[in-house]
Tab-separated table of C-alpha atoms in Angstrom:
chain	number	residue	atom	x	y	z
A	1	MET	CA	188.938	20.763	118.717
A	2	SER	CA	188.436	21.550	115.096
A	3	GLU	CA	190.939	23.619	113.190
A	4	THR	CA	189.677	26.917	111.754
A	5	SER	CA	191.217	29.616	109.596
A	6	ASP	CA	190.336	33.289	109.628
A	7	MET	CA	190.481	35.558	106.589
A	8	SER	CA	194.007	36.749	107.390
A	9	GLY	CA	195.411	33.283	106.872
A	10	THR	CA	196.212	32.502	110.491
A	11	SER	CA	194.790	29.372	111.998
A	12	GLY	CA	193.953	28.133	115.469
A	13	THR	CA	191.407	26.206	117.433
A	14	SER	CA	187.790	27.284	117.286
A	15	THR	CA	187.930	28.619	120.872
A	16	GLU	CA	190.960	30.854	120.321
A	17	PRO	CA	190.430	34.506	119.459
A	18	ILE	CA	191.013	35.412	115.838
A	19	ARG	CA	194.285	37.285	115.357
A	20	PHE	CA	194.884	39.468	112.328
A	21	ASP	CA	198.246	40.120	110.743
A	22	THR	CA	196.846	43.405	109.413
A	23	LYS	CA	195.464	46.507	111.068
A	24	ILE	CA	192.961	49.227	110.224
A	25	ALA	CA	193.719	52.515	111.966
A	26	VAL	CA	192.142	55.953	111.919
A	27	LEU	CA	194.117	58.910	113.237
A	28	LEU	CA	192.114	62.015	114.148
A	29	ARG	CA	193.328	65.478	115.034
A	30	GLU	CA	192.774	66.014	118.753
A	31	ASP	CA	191.063	69.414	118.427
A	32	LEU	CA	187.996	68.149	116.530
A	33	GLU	CA	184.490	68.519	117.922
A	34	PRO	CA	182.757	65.221	118.810
A	35	TRP	CA	180.458	65.367	115.752
A	36	GLN	CA	183.484	66.020	113.539
A	37	ARG	CA	185.333	63.000	114.953
A	38	LEU	CA	182.413	60.735	114.099
A	39	ASN	CA	181.907	62.244	110.657
A	40	VAL	CA	185.595	62.087	109.732
A	41	THR	CA	185.931	58.495	110.952
A	42	ALA	CA	182.913	57.370	108.930
A	43	PHE	CA	184.164	59.030	105.753
A	44	LEU	CA	187.724	57.740	106.140
A	45	VAL	CA	186.897	54.089	106.678
A	46	SER	CA	184.436	54.072	103.781
A	47	GLY	CA	187.369	54.554	101.432
A	48	LEU	CA	189.297	51.557	102.709
A	49	GLY	CA	186.505	49.082	101.967
A	50	THR	CA	186.261	50.192	98.353
A	51	GLU	CA	189.984	50.027	97.647
A	52	VAL	CA	190.897	46.990	99.743
A	53	PRO	CA	188.007	44.507	99.400
A	54	GLU	CA	189.708	41.858	101.546
A	55	VAL	CA	188.971	43.967	104.640
A	56	ILE	CA	185.248	43.308	104.169
A	57	GLY	CA	183.754	40.237	105.848
A	58	GLU	CA	180.698	38.205	104.943
A	59	PRO	CA	177.130	39.561	105.049
A	60	TYR	CA	175.195	39.223	108.305
A	61	GLU	CA	171.872	37.511	108.828
A	62	ASP	CA	169.693	37.394	111.923
A	63	ALA	CA	167.780	34.364	113.218
A	64	ASP	CA	164.733	35.360	111.153
A	65	GLY	CA	166.717	35.351	107.915
A	66	VAL	CA	166.856	39.144	107.521
A	67	GLY	CA	170.078	40.069	105.756
A	68	TYR	CA	172.456	42.907	106.624
A	69	LEU	CA	175.400	44.403	104.796
A	70	PRO	CA	178.876	43.043	105.411
A	71	MET	CA	181.242	45.092	107.558
A	72	PHE	CA	184.966	45.109	108.180
A	73	ARG	CA	186.232	41.703	109.223
A	74	GLN	CA	188.453	43.189	111.909
A	75	PRO	CA	188.345	46.029	114.442
A	76	VAL	CA	189.113	49.615	113.489
A	77	LEU	CA	191.487	51.237	115.963
A	78	VAL	CA	190.975	54.962	116.435
A	79	PHE	CA	193.837	57.205	117.546
A	80	GLU	CA	194.224	60.930	118.114
A	81	GLY	CA	197.124	63.310	117.908
A	82	THR	CA	198.249	66.834	117.243
A	83	LYS	CA	198.346	68.450	113.828
A	84	GLU	CA	202.070	67.670	113.757
A	85	THR	CA	201.394	64.003	114.569
A	86	LEU	CA	198.995	63.781	111.612
A	87	THR	CA	201.513	65.461	109.303
A	88	ALA	CA	204.219	62.982	110.339
A	89	ALA	CA	201.829	60.024	110.009
A	90	HIS	CA	200.819	61.201	106.538
A	91	ALA	CA	204.475	61.331	105.439
A	92	ARG	CA	205.060	57.831	106.849
A	93	VAL	CA	201.986	56.332	105.182
A	94	LEU	CA	203.052	57.805	101.847
A	95	SER	CA	206.616	56.507	102.214
A	96	ARG	CA	205.256	53.005	102.894
A	97	ALA	CA	202.740	53.180	100.025
A	98	LEU	CA	199.969	51.752	102.218
A	99	PRO	CA	196.273	52.084	101.316
A	100	ARG	CA	195.109	55.342	102.883
A	101	ALA	CA	192.359	57.916	102.999
A	102	VAL	CA	192.589	61.556	104.071
A	103	PHE	CA	190.142	64.127	105.388
A	104	THR	CA	191.141	67.782	105.368
A	105	SER	CA	189.624	70.718	107.248
A	106	ASP	CA	188.375	72.108	103.928
A	107	LEU	CA	185.914	69.212	103.638
A	108	PHE	CA	183.853	70.573	106.529
A	109	GLY	CA	182.847	73.433	104.231
A	110	THR	CA	181.754	71.384	101.229
A	111	GLY	CA	178.512	69.545	100.751
A	112	ASN	CA	179.108	66.929	98.087
A	113	ASP	CA	181.614	64.451	96.749
A	114	ARG	CA	182.640	66.515	93.713
A	115	ASP	CA	183.469	69.543	95.878
A	116	ASN	CA	185.264	67.314	98.412
A	117	ARG	CA	187.563	65.918	95.744
A	118	ALA	CA	188.152	69.391	94.273
A	119	ALA	CA	189.080	70.759	97.725
A	120	VAL	CA	191.744	68.089	98.200
A	121	ARG	CA	192.986	68.400	94.615
A	122	ALA	CA	193.484	72.186	95.075
A	123	VAL	CA	196.149	71.747	97.779
A	124	GLY	CA	199.654	70.302	97.465
A	125	THR	CA	200.482	67.145	99.430
A	126	GLY	CA	202.683	68.915	101.964
A	127	GLU	CA	200.160	71.704	102.506
A	128	LEU	CA	197.071	69.578	103.256
A	129	ASP	CA	195.393	70.676	106.512
A	130	LEU	CA	194.783	67.127	107.717
A	131	VAL	CA	192.177	66.384	110.353
A	132	GLY	CA	192.085	62.633	109.735
A	133	VAL	CA	193.989	59.804	108.094
A	134	ALA	CA	192.974	56.159	107.723
A	135	VAL	CA	195.430	53.400	106.892
A	136	TYR	CA	195.375	49.654	106.315
A	137	GLY	CA	198.292	47.280	106.154
A	138	PRO	CA	200.555	44.919	108.057
A	139	ARG	CA	200.307	45.505	111.809
A	140	ASN	CA	203.878	46.666	112.345
A	141	ALA	CA	203.768	49.040	109.355
A	142	VAL	CA	200.526	50.635	110.573
A	143	ASP	CA	201.978	50.897	114.087
A	144	LYS	CA	204.913	52.839	112.629
A	145	VAL	CA	202.547	55.153	110.745
A	146	VAL	CA	200.566	56.086	113.883
A	147	LYS	CA	203.666	56.328	116.105
A	148	GLY	CA	203.320	59.212	118.532
A	149	ALA	CA	199.510	59.080	118.517
A	150	ARG	CA	197.440	57.821	121.423
A	151	MET	CA	194.318	55.700	121.491
A	152	HIS	CA	191.182	57.796	121.191
A	153	PRO	CA	189.491	58.096	124.610
């Protein structure tokens, strides 16, 4: 079998699953409506790709040669937890200085990027009403950040 290497630097045979030494995780507050969960997740992960370009894979192309945008090179794991779980996760992600994105409840009432940024800027770090946090980093560090959360159903 030929030897292959994935983008995380691990290698294996071409029939082995690709394993990543990093993780992308989204933690959502458990009391969100279904549409809010989807909206928050989409916004949160969009920030990771801009700040951490190595998470983005190669562009896609179908058999007819039609091109598609690249996506994350690895799965995004989605978790849920209480407001307290998000607050604790936020403190842990800050203490580990991992790439992160936040979504606060105030953002549901704004309608544009400028107002979104102003809403976050108006509140102190410890007072943010978090409804979602995204994080990227080494697997064990991300696992510690989302400790106490459960996989989203």
